[in-house]
Coordinates of C-alpha atoms in Angstrom, one line a residue:
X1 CA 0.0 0.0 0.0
X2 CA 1.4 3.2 -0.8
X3 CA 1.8 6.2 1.7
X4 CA -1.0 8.2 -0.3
X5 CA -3.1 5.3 -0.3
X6 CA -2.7 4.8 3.3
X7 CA -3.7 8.7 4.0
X8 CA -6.8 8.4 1.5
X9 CA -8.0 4.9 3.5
X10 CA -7.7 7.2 7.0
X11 CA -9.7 9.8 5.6
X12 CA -7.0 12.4 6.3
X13 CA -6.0 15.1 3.9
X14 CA -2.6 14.3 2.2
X15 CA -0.4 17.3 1.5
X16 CA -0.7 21.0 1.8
X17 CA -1.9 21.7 -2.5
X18 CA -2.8 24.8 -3.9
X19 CA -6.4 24.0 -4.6
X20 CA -6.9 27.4 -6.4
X21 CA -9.5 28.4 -8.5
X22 CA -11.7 26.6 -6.1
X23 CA -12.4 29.3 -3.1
X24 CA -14.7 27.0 -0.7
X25 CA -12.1 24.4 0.1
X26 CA -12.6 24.9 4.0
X27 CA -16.6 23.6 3.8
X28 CA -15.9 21.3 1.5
X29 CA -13.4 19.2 3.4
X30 CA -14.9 19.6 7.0
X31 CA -17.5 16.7 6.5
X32 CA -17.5 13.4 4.5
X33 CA -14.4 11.6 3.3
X34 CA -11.5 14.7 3.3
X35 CA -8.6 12.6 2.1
X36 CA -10.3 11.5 -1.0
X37 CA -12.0 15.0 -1.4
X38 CA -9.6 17.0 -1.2
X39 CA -7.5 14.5 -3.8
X40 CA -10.8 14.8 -6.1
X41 CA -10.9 18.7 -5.7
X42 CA -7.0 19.0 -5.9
X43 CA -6.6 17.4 -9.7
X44 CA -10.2 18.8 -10.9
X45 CA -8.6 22.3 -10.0
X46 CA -5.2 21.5 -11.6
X47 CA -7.5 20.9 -14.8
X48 CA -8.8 24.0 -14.3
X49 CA -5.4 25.9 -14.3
X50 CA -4.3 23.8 -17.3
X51 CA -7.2 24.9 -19.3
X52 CA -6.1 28.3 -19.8
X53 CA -6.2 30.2 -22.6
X54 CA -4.4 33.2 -21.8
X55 CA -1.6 30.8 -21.3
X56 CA -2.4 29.1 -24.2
X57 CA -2.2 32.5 -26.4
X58 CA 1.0 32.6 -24.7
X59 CA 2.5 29.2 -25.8
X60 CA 1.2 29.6 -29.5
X61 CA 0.5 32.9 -30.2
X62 CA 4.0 35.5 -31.1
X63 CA 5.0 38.6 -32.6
X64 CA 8.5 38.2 -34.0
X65 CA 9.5 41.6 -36.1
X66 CA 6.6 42.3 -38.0
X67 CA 5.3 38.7 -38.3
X68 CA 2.5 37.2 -36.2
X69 CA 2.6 33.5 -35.4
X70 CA 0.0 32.0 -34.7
X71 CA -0.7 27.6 -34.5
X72 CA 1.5 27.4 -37.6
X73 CA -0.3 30.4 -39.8
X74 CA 2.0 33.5 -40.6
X75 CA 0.4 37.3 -41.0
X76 CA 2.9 39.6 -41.9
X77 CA 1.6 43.0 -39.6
X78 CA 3.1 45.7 -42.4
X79 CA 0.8 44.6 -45.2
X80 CA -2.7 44.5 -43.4
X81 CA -4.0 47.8 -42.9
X82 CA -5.4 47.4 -39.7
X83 CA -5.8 45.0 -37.0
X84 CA -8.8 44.5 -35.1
X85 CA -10.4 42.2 -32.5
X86 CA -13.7 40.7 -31.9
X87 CA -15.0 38.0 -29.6
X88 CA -17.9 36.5 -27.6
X89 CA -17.8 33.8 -25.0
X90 CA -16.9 33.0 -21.4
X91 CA -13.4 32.3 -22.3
X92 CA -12.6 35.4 -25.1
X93 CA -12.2 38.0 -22.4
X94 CA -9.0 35.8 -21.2
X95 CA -7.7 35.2 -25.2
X96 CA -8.2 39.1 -25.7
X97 CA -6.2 40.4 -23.1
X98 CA -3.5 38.1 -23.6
X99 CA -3.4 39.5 -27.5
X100 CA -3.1 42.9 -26.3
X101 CA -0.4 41.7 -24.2
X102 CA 1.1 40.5 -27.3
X103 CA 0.4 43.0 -29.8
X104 CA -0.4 46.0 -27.8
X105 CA -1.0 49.6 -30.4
X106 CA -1.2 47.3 -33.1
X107 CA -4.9 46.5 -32.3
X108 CA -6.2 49.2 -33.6
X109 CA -10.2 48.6 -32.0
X110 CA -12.7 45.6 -31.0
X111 CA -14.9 44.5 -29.4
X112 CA -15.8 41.5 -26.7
X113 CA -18.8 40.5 -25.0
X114 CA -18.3 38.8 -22.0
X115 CA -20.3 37.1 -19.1
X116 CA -22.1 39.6 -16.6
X117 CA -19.8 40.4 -13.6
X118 CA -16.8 38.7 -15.4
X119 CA -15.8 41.7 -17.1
X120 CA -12.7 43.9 -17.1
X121 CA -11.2 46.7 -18.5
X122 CA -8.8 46.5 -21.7
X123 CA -6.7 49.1 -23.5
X124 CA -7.4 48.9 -27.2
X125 CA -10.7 46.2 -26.9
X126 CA -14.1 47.6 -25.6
X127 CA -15.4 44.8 -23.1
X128 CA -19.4 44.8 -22.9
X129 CA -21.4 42.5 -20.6
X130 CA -24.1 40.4 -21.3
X131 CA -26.6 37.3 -20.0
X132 CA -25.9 33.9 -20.4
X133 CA -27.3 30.7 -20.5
X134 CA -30.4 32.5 -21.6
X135 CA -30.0 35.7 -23.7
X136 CA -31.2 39.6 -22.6
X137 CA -31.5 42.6 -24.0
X138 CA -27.9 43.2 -23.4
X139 CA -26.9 40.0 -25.8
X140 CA -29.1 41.7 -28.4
X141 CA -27.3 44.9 -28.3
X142 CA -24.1 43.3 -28.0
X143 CA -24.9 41.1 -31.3
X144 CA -25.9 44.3 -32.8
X145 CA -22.3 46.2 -32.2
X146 CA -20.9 43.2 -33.5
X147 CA -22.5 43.5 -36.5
X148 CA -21.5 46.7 -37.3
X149 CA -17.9 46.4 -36.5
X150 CA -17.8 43.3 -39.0
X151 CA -19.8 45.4 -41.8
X152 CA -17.1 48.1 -41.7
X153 CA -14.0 45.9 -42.2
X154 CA -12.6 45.5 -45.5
X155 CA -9.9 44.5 -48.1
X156 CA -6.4 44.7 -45.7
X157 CA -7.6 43.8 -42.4
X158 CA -6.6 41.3 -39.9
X159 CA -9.7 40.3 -37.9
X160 CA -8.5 38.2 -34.9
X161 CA -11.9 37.0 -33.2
X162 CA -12.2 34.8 -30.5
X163 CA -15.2 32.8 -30.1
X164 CA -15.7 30.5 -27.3
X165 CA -18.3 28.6 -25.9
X166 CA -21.6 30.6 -24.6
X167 CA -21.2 33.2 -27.5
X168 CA -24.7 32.1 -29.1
X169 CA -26.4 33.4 -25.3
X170 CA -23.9 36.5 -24.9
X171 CA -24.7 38.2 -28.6
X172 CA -27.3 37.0 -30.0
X173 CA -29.7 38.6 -33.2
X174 CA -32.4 37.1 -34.5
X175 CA -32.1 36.4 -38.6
X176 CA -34.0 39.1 -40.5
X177 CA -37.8 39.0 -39.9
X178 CA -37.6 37.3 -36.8
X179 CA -38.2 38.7 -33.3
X180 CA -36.2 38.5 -30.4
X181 CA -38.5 37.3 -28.6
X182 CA -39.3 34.2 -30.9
X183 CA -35.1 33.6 -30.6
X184 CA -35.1 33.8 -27.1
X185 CA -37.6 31.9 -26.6
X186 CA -36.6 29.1 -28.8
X187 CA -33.1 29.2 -26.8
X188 CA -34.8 28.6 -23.7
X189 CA -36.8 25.4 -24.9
X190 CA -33.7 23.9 -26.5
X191 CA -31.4 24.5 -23.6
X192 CA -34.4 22.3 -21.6
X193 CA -34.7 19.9 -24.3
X194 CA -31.9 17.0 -23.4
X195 CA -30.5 17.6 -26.8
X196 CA -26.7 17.7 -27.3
X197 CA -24.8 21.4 -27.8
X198 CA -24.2 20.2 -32.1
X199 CA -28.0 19.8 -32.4
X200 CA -28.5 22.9 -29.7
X201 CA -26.5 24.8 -32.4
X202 CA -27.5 23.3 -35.4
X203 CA -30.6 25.2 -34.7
X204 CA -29.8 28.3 -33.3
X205 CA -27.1 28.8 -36.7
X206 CA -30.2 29.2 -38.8
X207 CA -32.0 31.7 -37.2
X208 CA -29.8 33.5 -36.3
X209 CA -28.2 37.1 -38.0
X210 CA -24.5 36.2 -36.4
X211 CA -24.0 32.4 -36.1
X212 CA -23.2 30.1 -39.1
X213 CA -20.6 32.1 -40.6
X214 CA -22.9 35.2 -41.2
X215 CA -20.8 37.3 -39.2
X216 CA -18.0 36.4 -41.3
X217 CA -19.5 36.7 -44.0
X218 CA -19.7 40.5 -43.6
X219 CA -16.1 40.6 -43.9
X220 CA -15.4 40.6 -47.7
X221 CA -12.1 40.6 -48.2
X222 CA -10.8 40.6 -45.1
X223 CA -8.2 37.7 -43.2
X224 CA -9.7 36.6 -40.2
X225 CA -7.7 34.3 -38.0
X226 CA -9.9 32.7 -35.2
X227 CA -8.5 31.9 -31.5
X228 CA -10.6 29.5 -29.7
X229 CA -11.1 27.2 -27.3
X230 CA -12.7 23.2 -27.2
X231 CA -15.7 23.1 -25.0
X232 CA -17.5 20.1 -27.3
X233 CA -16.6 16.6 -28.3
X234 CA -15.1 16.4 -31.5
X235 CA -13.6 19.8 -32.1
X236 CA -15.2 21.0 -35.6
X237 CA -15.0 24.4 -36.2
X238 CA -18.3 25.4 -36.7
X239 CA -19.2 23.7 -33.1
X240 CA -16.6 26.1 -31.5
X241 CA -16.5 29.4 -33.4
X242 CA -19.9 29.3 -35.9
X243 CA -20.1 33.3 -36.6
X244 CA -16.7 33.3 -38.3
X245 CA -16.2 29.4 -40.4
X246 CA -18.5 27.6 -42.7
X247 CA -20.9 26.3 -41.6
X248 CA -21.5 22.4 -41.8
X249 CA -25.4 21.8 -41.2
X250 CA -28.0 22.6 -43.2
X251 CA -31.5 23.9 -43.0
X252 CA -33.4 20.2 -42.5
X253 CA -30.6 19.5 -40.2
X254 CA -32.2 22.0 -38.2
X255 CA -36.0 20.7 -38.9
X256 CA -34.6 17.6 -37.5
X257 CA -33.6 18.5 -34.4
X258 CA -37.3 20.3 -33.5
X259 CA -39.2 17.3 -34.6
X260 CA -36.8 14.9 -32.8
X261 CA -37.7 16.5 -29.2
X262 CA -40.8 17.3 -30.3
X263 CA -40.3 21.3 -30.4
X264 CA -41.3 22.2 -34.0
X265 CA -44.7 23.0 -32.8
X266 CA -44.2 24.6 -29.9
X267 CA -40.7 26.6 -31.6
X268 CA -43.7 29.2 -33.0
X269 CA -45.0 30.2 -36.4
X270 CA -42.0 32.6 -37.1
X271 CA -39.5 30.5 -36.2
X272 CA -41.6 28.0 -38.5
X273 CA -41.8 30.5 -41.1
X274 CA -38.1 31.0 -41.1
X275 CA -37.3 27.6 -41.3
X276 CA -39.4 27.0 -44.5
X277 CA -37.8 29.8 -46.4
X278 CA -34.5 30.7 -48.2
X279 CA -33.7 33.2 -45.7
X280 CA -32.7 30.0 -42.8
X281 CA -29.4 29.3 -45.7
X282 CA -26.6 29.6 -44.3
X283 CA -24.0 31.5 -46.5
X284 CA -21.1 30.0 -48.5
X285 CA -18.0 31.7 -47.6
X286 CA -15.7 30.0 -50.3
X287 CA -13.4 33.1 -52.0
X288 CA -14.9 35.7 -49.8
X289 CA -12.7 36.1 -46.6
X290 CA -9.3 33.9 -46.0
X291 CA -9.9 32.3 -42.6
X292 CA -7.6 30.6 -40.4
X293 CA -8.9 28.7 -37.5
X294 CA -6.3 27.9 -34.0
X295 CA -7.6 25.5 -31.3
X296 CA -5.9 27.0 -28.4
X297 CA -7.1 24.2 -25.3
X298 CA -8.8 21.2 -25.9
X299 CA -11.0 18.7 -23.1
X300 CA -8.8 16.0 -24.0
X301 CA -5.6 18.1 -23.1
X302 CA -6.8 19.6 -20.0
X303 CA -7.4 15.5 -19.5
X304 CA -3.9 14.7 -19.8
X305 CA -3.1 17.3 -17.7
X306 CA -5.2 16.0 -14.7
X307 CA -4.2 12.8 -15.3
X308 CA -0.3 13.6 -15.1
X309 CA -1.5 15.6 -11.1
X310 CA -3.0 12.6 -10.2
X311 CA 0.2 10.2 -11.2
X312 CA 2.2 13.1 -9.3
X313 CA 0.1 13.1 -6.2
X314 CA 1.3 9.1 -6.0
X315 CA -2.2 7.5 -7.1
X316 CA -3.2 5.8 -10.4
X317 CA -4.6 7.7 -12.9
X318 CA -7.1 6.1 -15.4
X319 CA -8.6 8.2 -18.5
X320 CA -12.0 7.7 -18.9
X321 CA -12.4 9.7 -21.8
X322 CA -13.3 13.5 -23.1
X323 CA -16.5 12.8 -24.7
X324 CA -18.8 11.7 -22.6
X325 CA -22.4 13.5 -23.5
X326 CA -25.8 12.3 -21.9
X327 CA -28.3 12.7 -19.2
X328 CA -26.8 13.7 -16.5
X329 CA -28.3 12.0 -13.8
X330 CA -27.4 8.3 -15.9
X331 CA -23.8 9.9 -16.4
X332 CA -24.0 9.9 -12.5
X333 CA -25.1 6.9 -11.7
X334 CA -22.8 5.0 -14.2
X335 CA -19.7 6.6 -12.5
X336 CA -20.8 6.0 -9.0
X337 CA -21.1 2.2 -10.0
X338 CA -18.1 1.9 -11.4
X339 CA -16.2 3.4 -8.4
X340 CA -18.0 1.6 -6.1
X341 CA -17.7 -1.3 -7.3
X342 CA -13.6 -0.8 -7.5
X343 CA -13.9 0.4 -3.6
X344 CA -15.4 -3.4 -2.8
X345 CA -14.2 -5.5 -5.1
X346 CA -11.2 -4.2 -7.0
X347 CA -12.3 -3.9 -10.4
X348 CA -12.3 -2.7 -12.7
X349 CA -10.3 -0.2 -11.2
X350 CA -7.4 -0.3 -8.1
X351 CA -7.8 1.1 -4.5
X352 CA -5.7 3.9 -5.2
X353 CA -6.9 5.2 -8.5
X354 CA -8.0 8.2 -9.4
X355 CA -10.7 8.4 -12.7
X356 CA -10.2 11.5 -14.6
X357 CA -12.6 13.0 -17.2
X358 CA -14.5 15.3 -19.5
X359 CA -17.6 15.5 -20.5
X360 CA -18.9 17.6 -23.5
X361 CA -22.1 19.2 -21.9
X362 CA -23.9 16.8 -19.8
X363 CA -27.5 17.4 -20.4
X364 CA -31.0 18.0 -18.2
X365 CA -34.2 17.3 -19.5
X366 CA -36.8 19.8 -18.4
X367 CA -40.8 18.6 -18.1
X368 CA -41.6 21.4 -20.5
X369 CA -45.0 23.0 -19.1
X370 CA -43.3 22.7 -15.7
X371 CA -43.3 26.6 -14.5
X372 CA -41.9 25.5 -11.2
X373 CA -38.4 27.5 -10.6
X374 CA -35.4 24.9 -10.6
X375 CA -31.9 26.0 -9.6
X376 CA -28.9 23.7 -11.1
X377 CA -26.9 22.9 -13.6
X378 CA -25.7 19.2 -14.9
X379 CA -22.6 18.7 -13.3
X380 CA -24.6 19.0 -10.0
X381 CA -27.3 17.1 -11.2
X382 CA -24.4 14.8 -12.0
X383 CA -23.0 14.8 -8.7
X384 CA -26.4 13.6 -6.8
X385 CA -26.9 11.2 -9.4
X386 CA -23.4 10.0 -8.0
X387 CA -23.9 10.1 -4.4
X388 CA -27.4 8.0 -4.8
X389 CA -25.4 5.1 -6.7
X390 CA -22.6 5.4 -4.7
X391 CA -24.7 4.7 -1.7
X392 CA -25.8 1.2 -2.0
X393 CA -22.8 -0.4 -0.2
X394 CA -20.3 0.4 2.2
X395 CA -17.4 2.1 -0.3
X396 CA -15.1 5.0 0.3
X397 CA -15.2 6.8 -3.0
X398 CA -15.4 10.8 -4.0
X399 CA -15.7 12.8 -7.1
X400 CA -15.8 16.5 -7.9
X401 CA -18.4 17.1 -10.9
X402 CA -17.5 21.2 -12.0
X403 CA -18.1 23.1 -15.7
X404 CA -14.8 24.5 -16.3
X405 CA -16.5 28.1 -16.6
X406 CA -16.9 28.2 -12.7
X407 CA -21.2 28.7 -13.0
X408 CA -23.0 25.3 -14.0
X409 CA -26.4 25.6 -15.2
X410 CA -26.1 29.6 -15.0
X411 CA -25.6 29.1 -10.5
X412 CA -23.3 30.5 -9.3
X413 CA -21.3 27.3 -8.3
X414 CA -19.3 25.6 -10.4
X415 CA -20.2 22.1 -9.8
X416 CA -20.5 19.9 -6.3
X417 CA -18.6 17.2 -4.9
X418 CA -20.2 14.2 -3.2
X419 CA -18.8 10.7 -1.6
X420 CA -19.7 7.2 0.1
X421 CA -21.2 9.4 3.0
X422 CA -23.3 12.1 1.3
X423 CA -26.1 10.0 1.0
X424 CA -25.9 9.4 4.5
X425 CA -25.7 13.5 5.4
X426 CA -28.7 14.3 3.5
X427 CA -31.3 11.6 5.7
X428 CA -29.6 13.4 8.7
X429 CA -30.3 16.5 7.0
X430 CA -33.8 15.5 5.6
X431 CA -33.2 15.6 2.3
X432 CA -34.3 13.5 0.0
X433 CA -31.4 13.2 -2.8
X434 CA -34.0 11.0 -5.4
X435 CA -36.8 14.5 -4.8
X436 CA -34.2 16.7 -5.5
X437 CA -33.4 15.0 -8.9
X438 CA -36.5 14.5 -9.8
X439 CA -37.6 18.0 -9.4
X440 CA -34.0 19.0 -11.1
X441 CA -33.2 21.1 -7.7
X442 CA -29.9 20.3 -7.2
X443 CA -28.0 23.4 -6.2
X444 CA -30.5 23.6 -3.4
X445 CA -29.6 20.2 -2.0
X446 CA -26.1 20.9 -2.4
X447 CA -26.0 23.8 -0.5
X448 CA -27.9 22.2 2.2
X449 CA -25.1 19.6 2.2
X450 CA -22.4 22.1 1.9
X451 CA -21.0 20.4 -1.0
X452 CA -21.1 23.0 -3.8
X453 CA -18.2 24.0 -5.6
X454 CA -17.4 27.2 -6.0
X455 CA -14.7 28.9 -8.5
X456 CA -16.2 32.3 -9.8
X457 CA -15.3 33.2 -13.2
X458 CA -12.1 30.9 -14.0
X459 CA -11.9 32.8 -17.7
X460 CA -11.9 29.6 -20.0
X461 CA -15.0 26.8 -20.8
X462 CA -13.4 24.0 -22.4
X463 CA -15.4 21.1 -20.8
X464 CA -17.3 20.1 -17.4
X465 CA -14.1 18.1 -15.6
X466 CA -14.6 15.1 -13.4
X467 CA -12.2 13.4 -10.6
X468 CA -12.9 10.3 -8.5
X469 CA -10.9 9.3 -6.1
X470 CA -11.3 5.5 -4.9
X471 CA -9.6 4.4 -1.6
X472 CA -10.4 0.5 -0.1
X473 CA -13.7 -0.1 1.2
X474 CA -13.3 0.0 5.0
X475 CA -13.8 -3.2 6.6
X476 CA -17.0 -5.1 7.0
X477 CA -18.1 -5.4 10.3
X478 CA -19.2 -9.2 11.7
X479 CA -22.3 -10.4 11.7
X480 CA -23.8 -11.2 15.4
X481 CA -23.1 -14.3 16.5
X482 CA -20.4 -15.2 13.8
X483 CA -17.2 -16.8 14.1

């Protein structure tokens, strides 16, 4: 048995980490199973730190004379008349102010739409705030200035956007002849549909005035090079950055996703309307702007990463994956078998191991003519689904469930944690874990349990990260009157 596996079994706390971005350390390990908690919370915030992009613009982003580098594409500064910088998303503000950093007067003007209460203040790049998951007022206006910026770029420029994930709630414009009302709505019942973020989006690109390369397509003859980050399995372009690449879908792509969850009726006559008419195309951007596309930090890097904390910290890191989409509840449950199951028995996993993962959007299906108010997000939906499956038997596991954005489901935790005893804490607490799924009220039950996490903005979204830490089941005690 190793020394770290000896701490974990003991339920003590191994050594002093820095456990940074998370800021609630303290309530989190003063109940349950601290060794393995604080092992779980230690490599889900190392994954945090590693998904970066500022750093990432850093590594792979460089001015050398007059030449930008930038993921192996070269843009000589002295030939483009000007430079300028546009974003959207929960990780841009970070990617932005590392370019000024780099590039500093060169930027000539821009503009970035970030979260509400995660902005900041930049030299050469206006920063606006907006809503997010479900977009305001304050997205449409921010989708409008977007617009305009794009319509007055021309032959010459360098247009370095950065796009990341959340852009679609942060500016968002109806297509034309389409109210914002419809669109928001729409957002709403999709986001509450189950369906993944590429059939989520391959609605939202066509009725929309930005998404599916429209916004690029404003752009004639500029070069647009686009910084972004992975926050869905796969990587395509048009998943991560949509305003400024082709898109890949098409209109009945779209049709298909309604029908499927049974929204096409209840999606409205306009957005109906729109759908059945030329205007739902997205455009072909072949010959009119020259676009390069850089993948600053991907899910299954900020995997690795984890993975190589966990093998440092002395334990046994295993790779589940950095794909994992479903409901996240079942997501919960499946984990929370398999690492009880290694606690008992061994397999398939070792005392000792640590399962590291990333999951691209775990999903919540909403009862649709519910009006109740729920408060949650997956990853915590996630992490009672856990606890319930990992109380069955006597096991001594823990995982830390966070969205690498630091708010799940909009809350403003990131994720929760739970282990072998949670289930436990909550009949002492009177709660009732399978209620609080059921009615999709998760952030309430783990703040009763004192087992949310909480980051606050972190300045990147590349995936929701997952760590369980298993340690030996402790011992079974005799049955009266055995041997």
């Amino acid at each position: 048995m190793t020394a770290n596996q000896a701490q974990i079994d003991a339920g003590r706390p191994g050594p002093a980490t820095d456990l940074l971005p998370v800021s609630n350390t303290r309530q989190l390990l003063d109940h349950g199973l601290p060794g393995l908690r604080k092992l779980a919370l230690d490599i889900v915030a190392s994954g945090i730190r590693a998904a970066s992009p500022a750093a990432a613009v850093d590594r792979l982003v460089e001015v050398r004379g007059n030449v930008l580098h930038a993921g192996g594409h070269r843009f000589d500064l002295d030939a483009v008349r000007s430079v300028l910088v546009l974003g959207a998303g929960k990780a841009s503000l970070s990617i932005v102010a590392a370019l000024e950093a780099k590039l500093g007067d060169r930027i000539a003007g821009g503009l970035v739409a970030c979260r509400r209460g995660a902005g900041g203040d930049l030299r050469h790049v206006e920063v606006v705030e907006a809503d997010h998951p479900v977009p305001s007022r304050a997205s449409l206006a921010a989708g409008r200035r977007l617009l305009e910026a794009a319509a007055a770029v021309g032959p010459g420029d360098l247009v370095i956007t950065a796009f990341t994930g959340g852009s679609s709630a942060l500016a968002c414009v109806p297509a034309d002849g389409l109210s914002f009302k419809a669109k928001q709505r729409l957002h709403g019942l999709l986001l509450a549909s189950g369906a993944p973020i590429a059939e989520v989006n391959a609605v939202r690109k066509h009725i929309s005035a930005l998404k599916g390369g429209r916004l690029a397509a404003r752009m004639r003859g500029a070069t647009l090079l686009n910084l972004t980050v992975s926050d869905v399995p796969g990587g395509f372009a048009d998943l991560l950055c949509d305003p400024v690449v082709q898109d890949t879908t098409d209109v009945p792509d779209a049709i298909a996703v309604l029908k499927r969850y049974d929204l096409w009726e209840d999606a409205g006559p306009e957005i109906r309307r729109h759908l059945d008419s030329p205007l739902a195309r997205s455009p072909v951007l072949d010959g009119r702007v020259s676009i390069a596309t850089v993948v600053l930090v991907s899910g299954a890097e900020v995997v690795a990463e984890m993975a190589a904390r966990a093998h440092a910290l002395g334990c046994e890191p295993v790779v589940l994956g950095s794909t994992f989409e479903g409901e996240a509840v079942h997501l919960g449950g499946l984990l929370g078998v398999l690492a009880q199951e290694s606690s008992l028995r061994g397999r398939p996993f070792r005392p000792g191991a640590v399962l590291v993962a990333a999951g691209g959007e775990s999903t919540v299906t909403l009862p649709r003519r519910d009006a109740r108010t729920r408060l949650g997000g997956p990853n915590q939906e996630l992490a009672l689904g856990f606890a319930r499956a990992i109380a069955r038997e006597r096991a001594a596991v823990a995982g830390v469930f966070v969205d690498s954005d630091g708010s799940d489901g909009g809350t403003e935790a990131a994720g929760g944690c739970a282990d072998s005893l949670s289930a436990a804490r909550a009949t002492e607490c009177g709660l009732d874990l399978h209620a609080a799924v059921m009615e999709h009220d998760s952030c309430t039950a783990l703040r009763l349990l004192g087992d949310l996490v909480i980051t606050g903005p972190t300045g990147t979204n590349v995936a929701d990260l997952w760590a369980i830490a298993i340690g030996a089941a402790p011992p079974q005690a005799p049955e009266a009157g055995g041997s």
